[in-house]
PDB file of C-alpha atoms in Angstrom:
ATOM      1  CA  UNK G   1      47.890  96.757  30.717  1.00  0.00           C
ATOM      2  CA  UNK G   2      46.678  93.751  32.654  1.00  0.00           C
ATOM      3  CA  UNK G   3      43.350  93.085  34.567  1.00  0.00           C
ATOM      4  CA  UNK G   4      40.787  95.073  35.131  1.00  0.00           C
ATOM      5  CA  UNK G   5      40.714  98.969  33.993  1.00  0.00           C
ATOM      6  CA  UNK G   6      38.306 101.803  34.305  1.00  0.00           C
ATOM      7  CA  UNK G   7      37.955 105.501  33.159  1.00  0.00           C
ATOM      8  CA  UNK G   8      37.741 107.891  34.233  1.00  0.00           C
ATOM      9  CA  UNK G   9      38.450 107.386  38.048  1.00  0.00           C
ATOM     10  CA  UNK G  10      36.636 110.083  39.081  1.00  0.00           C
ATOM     11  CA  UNK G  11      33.823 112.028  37.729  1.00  0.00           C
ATOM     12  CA  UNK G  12      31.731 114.742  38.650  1.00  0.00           C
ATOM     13  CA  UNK G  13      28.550 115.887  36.743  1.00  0.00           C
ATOM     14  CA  UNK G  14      25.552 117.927  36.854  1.00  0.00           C
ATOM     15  CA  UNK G  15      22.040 116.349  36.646  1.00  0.00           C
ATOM     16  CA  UNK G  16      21.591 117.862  33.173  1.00  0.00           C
ATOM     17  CA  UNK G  17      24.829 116.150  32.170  1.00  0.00           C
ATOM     18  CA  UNK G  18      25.674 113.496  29.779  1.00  0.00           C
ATOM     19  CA  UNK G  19      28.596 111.271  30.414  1.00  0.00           C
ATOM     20  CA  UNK G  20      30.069 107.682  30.039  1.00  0.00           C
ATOM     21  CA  UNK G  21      31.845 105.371  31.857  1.00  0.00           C
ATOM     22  CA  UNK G  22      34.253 102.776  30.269  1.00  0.00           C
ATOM     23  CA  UNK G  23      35.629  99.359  31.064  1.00  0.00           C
ATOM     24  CA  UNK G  24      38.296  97.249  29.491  1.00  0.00           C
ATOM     25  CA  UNK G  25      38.737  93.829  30.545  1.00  0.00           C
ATOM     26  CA  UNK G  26      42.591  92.135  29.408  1.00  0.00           C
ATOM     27  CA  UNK G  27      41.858  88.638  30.419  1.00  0.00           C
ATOM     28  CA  UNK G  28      40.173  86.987  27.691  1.00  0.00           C
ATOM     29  CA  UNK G  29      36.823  86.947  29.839  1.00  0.00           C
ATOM     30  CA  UNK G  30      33.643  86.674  28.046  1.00  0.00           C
ATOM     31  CA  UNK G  31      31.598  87.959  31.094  1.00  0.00           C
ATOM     32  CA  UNK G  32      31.287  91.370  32.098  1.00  0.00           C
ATOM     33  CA  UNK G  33      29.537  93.437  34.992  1.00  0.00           C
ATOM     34  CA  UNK G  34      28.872  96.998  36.141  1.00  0.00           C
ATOM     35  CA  UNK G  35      28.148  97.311  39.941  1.00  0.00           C
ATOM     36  CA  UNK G  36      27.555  99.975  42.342  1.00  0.00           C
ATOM     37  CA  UNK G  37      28.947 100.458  45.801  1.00  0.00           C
ATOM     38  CA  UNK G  38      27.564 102.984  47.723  1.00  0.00           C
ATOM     39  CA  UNK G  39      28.206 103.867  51.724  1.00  0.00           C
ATOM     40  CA  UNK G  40      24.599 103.224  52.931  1.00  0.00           C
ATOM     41  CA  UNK G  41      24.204  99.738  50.487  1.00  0.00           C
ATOM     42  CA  UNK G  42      26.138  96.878  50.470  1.00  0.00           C
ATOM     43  CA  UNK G  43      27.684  96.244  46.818  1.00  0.00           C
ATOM     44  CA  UNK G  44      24.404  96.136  44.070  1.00  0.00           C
ATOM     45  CA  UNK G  45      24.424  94.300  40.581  1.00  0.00           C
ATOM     46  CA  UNK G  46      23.566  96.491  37.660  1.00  0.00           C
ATOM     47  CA  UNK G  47      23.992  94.761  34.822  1.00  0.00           C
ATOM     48  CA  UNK G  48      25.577  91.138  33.318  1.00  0.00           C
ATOM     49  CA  UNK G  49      26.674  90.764  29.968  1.00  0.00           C
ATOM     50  CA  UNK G  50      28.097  87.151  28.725  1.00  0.00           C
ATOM     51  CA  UNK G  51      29.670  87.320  25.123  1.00  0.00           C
ATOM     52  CA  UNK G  52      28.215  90.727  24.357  1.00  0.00           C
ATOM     53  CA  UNK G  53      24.615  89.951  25.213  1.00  0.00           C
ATOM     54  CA  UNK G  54      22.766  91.256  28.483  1.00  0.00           C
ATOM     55  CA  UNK G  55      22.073  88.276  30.320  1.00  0.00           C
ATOM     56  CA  UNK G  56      20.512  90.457  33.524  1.00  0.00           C
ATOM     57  CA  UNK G  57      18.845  93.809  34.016  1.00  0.00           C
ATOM     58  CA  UNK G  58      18.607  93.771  38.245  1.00  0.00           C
ATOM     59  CA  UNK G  59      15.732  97.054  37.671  1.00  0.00           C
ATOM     60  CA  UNK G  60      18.220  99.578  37.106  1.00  0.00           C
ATOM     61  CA  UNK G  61      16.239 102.933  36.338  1.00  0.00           C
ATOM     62  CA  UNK G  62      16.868 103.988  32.554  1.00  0.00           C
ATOM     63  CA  UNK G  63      19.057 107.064  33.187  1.00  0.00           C
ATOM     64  CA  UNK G  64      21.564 104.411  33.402  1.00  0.00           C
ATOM     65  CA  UNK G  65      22.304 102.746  30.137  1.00  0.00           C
ATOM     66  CA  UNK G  66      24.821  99.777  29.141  1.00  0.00           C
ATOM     67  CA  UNK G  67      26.653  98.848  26.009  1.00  0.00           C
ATOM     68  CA  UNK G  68      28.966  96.056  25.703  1.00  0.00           C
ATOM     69  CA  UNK G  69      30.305  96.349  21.935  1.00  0.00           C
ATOM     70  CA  UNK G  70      33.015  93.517  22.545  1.00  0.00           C
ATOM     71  CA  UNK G  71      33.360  90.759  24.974  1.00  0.00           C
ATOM     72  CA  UNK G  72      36.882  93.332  25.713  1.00  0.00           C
ATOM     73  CA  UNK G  73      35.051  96.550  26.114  1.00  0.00           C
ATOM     74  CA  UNK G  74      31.522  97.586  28.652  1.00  0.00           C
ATOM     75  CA  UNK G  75      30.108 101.210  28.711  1.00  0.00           C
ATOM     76  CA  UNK G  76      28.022 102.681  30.926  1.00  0.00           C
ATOM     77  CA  UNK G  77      26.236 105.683  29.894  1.00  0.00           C
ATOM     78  CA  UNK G  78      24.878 108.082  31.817  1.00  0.00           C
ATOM     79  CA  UNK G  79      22.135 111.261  31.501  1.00  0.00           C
ATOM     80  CA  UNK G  80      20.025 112.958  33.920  1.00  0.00           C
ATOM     81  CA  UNK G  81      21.405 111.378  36.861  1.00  0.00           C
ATOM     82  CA  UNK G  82      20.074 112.394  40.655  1.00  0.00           C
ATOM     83  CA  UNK G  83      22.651 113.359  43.330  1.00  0.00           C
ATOM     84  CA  UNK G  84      21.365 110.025  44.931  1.00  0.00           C
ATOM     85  CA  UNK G  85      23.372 107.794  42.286  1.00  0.00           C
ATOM     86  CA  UNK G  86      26.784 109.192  43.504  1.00  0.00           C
ATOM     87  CA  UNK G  87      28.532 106.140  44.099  1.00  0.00           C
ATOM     88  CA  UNK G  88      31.533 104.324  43.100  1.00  0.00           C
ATOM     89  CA  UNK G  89      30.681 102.215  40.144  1.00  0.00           C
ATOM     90  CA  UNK G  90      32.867  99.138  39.519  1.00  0.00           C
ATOM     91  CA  UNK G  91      32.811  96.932  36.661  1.00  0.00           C
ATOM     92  CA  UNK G  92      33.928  93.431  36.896  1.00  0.00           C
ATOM     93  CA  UNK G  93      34.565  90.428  34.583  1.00  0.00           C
ATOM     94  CA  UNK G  94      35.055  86.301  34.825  1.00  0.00           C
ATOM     95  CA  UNK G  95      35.840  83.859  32.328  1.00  0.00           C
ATOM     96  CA  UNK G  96      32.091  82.963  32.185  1.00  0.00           C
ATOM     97  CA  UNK G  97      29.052  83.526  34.145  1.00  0.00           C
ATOM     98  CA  UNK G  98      28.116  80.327  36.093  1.00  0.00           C
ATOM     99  CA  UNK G  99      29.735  77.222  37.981  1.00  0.00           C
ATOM    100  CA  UNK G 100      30.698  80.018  40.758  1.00  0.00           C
ATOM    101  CA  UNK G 101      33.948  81.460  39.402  1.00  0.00           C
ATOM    102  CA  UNK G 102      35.831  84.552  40.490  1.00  0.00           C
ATOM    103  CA  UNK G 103      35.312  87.906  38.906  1.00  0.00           C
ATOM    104  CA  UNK G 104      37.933  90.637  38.790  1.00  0.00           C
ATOM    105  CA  UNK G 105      36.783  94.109  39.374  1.00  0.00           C
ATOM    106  CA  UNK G 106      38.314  97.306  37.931  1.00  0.00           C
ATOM    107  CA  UNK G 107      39.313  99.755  40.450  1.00  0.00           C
ATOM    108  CA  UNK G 108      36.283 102.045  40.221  1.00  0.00           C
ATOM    109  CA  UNK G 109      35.043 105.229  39.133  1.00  0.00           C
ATOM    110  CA  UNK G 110      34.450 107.689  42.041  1.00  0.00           C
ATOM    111  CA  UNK G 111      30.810 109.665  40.396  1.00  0.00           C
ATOM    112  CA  UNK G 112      29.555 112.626  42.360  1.00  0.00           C
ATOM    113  CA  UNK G 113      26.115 114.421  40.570  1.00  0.00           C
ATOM    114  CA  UNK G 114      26.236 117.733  41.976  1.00  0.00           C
TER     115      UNK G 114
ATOM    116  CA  UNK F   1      20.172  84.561  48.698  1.00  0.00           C
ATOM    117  CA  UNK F   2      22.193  82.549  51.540  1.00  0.00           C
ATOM    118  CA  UNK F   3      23.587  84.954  53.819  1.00  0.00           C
ATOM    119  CA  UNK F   4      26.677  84.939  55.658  1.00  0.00           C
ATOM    120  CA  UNK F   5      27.834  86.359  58.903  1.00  0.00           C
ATOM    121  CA  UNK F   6      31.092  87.623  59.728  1.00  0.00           C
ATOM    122  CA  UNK F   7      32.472  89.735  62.768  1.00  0.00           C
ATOM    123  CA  UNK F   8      32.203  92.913  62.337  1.00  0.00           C
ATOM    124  CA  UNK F   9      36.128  93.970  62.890  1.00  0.00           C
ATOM    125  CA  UNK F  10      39.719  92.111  63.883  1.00  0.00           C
ATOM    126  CA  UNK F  11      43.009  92.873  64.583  1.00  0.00           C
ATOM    127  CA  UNK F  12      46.255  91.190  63.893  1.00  0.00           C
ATOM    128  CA  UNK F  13      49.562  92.063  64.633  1.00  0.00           C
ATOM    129  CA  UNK F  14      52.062  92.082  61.488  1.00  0.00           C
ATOM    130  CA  UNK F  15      53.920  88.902  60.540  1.00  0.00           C
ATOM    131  CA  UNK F  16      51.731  86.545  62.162  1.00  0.00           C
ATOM    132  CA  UNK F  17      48.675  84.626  61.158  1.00  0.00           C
ATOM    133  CA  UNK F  18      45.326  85.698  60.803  1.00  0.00           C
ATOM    134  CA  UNK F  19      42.535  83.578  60.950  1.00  0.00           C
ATOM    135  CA  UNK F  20      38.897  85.329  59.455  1.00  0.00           C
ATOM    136  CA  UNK F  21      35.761  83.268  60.588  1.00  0.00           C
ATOM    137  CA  UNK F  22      32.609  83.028  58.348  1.00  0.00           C
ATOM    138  CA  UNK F  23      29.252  81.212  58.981  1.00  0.00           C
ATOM    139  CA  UNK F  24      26.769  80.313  56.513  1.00  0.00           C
ATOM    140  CA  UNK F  25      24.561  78.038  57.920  1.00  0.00           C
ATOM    141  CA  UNK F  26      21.792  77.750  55.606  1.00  0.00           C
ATOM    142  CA  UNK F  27      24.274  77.262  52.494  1.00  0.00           C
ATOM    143  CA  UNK F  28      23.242  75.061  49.677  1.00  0.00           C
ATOM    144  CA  UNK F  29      24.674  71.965  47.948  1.00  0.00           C
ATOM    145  CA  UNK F  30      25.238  74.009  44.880  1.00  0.00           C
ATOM    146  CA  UNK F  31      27.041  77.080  46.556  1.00  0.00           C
ATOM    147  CA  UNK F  32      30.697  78.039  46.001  1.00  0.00           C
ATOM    148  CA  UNK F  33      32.164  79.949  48.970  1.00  0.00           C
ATOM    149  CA  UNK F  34      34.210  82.995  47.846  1.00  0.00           C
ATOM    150  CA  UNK F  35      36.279  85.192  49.774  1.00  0.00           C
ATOM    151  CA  UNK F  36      37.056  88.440  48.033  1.00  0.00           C
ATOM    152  CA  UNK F  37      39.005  91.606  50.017  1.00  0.00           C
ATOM    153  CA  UNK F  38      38.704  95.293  49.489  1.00  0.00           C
ATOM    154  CA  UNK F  39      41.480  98.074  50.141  1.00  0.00           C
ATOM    155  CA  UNK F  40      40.664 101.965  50.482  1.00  0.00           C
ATOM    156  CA  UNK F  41      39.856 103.556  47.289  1.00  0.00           C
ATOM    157  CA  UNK F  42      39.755 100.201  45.566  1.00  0.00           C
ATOM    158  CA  UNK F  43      37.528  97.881  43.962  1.00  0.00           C
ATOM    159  CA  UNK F  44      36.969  94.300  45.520  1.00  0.00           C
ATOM    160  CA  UNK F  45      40.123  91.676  44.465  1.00  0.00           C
ATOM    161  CA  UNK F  46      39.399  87.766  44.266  1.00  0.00           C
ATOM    162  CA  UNK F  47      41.231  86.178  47.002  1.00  0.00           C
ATOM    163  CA  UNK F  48      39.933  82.490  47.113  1.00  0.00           C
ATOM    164  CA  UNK F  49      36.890  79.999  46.710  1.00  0.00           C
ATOM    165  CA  UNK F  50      36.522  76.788  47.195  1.00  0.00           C
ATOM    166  CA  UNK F  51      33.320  74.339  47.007  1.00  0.00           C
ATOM    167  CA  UNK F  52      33.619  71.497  49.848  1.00  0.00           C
ATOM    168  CA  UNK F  53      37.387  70.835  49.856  1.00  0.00           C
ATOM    169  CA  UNK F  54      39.907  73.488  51.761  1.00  0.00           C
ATOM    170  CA  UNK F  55      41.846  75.609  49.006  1.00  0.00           C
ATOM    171  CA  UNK F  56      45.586  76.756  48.829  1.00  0.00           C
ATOM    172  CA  UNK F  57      46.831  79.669  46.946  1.00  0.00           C
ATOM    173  CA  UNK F  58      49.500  82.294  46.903  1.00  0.00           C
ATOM    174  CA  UNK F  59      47.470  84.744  48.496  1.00  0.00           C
ATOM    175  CA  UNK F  60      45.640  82.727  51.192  1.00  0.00           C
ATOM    176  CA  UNK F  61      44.397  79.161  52.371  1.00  0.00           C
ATOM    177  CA  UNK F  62      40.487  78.220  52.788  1.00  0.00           C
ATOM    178  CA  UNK F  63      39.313  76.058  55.391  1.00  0.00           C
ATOM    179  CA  UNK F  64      35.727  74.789  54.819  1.00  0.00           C
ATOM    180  CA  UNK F  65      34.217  73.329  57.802  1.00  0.00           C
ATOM    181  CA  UNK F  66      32.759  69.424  57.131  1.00  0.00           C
ATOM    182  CA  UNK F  67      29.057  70.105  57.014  1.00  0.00           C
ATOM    183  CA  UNK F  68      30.148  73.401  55.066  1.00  0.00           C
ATOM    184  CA  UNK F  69      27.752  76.323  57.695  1.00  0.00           C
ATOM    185  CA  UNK F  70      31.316  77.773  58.483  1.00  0.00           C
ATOM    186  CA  UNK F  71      34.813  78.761  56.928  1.00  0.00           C
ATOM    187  CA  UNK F  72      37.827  80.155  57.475  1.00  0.00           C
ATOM    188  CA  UNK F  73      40.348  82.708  55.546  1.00  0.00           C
ATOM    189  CA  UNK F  74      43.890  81.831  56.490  1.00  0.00           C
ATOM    190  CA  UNK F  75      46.312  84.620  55.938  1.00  0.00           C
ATOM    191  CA  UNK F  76      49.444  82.961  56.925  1.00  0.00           C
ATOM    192  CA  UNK F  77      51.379  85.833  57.526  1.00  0.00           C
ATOM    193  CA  UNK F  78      49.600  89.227  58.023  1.00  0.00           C
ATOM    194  CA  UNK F  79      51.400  92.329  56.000  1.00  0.00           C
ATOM    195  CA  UNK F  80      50.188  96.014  56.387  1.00  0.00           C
ATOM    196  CA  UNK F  81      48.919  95.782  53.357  1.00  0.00           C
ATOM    197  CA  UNK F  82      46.134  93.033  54.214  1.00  0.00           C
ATOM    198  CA  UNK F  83      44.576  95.606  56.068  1.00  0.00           C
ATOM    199  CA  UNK F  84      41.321  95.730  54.277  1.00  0.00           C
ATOM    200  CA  UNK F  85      37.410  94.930  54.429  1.00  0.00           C
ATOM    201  CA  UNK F  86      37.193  91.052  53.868  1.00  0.00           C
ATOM    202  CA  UNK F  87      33.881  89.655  52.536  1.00  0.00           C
ATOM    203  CA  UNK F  88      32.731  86.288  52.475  1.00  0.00           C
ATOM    204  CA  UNK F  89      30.327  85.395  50.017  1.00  0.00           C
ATOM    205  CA  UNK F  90      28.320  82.500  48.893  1.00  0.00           C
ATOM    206  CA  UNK F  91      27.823  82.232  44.844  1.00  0.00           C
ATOM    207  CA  UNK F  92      25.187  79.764  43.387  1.00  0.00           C
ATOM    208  CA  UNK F  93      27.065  77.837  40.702  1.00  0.00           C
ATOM    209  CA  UNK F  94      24.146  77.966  38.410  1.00  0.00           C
ATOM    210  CA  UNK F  95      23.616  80.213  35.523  1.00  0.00           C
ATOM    211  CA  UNK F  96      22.620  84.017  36.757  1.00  0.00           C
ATOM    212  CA  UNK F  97      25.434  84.312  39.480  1.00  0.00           C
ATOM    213  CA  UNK F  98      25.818  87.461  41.333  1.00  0.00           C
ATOM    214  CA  UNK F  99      28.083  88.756  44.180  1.00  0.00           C
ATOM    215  CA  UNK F 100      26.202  90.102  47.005  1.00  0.00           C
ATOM    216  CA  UNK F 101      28.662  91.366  49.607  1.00  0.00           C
ATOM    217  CA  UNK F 102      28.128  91.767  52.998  1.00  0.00           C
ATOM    218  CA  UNK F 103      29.370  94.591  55.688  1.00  0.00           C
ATOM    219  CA  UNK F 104      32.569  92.126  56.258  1.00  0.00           C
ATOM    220  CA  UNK F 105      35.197  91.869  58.463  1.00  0.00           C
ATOM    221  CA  UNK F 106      37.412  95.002  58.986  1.00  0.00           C
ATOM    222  CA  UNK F 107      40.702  93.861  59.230  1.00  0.00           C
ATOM    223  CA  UNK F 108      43.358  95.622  60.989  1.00  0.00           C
ATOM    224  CA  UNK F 109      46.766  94.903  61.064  1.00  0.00           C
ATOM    225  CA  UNK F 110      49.354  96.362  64.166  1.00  0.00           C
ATOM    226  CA  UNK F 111      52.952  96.944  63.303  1.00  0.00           C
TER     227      UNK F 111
END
């Protein structure tokens, strides 16, 4: 596979729930993000990661939890979500943060907390 | 954050050029202007970015005004398939850089 990839695409889960989202980067990046695109908000940073280590927390509540085990490989767990974070969360890399370069997002995956 | 503003909608007919207008006025020295697109049920895809010079590439051509408050995305011939939102963006080439999008353009493309 090339790019950007994401699974699952679409999720649904109850507030109670525990679930995770993955992201695999194939482009030799060594920056990572997890965004969140919802219809009333314009696209929102969650989290940056360069070379495995979180370089930026943008006050993301704690239900919402991060891993980045690889420069290759970004989680995003999730537990006791609200139906208020049903979104589609994207994750995105670049070669490196900084010096304004492009990042490549993932296609998405589609949450609804019921 | 330096904001952009873009119109709000367009519409093209297929096959011939499309020209996307973006102003920034209060953009800094520092500040990379990006152009990214976004289809239905997709994430955002990179189209182009450029600093002060205009920008070729297979997907599109970036025209940065002189004093750099305004830019154009040149799609040189529109397909159905460039029918998407397109956001302009400004990205601070420092350290912490993050995309804020805008509402963008909606493009629409007529057979």
């Amino acid at each position: 596979e090339t790019g950007v990839t994401q699974t699952p695409r679409h999720l649904v889960m109850g507030m109670t729930n525990k679930k995770s989202l993955k992201c695999e980067q194939h482009l030799g990046h060594n920056a990572m993000y997890w965004y969140k695109q919802s219809a009333k908000k314009p696209l929102e940073l969650m989290f940056v990661y360069s070379l495995e280590e979180r370089v930026e927390n943008n006050s993301v509540p704690s239900r919402f939890s991060p891993e980045c085990p690889n420069s290759s490989h970004l989680f995003l767990h999730l537990h006791t979500l609200q139906p208020e974070d049903s979104a589609l969360y994207l994750c995105a890399s670049s070669p490196r943060i900084g010096q304004g370069l492009e990042q490549y997002f993932g296609p998405g995956t589609r949450l609804t907390v019921t | 954050d330096a904001k952009t503003t873009q119109p709000n909608s367009m519409e093209s007919n297929e096959e011939e050029p499309v020209h996307l207008p973006c102003n920034h006025s209060t953009i800094s020295g520092t500040d990379y202007i990006h152009w990214y697109r976004q289809l239905p049920s997709q994430g955002p895809e990179y189209v182009i970015h450029g600093l002060t010079s205009n920008v070729n590439n297979r997907m599109a051509s970036l025209a940065i005004a002189e004093d750099r408050k305004s830019s154009t995305l040149i799609l040189h011939r529109a397909t159905l398939r460039d029918a998407a939102v397109y956001y302009c963006i400004l990205r601070p080439g420092d350290v912490y850089d993050k995309i804020i999008f805008g509402k963008g353009t909606r493009l629409h493309i007529l057979p």
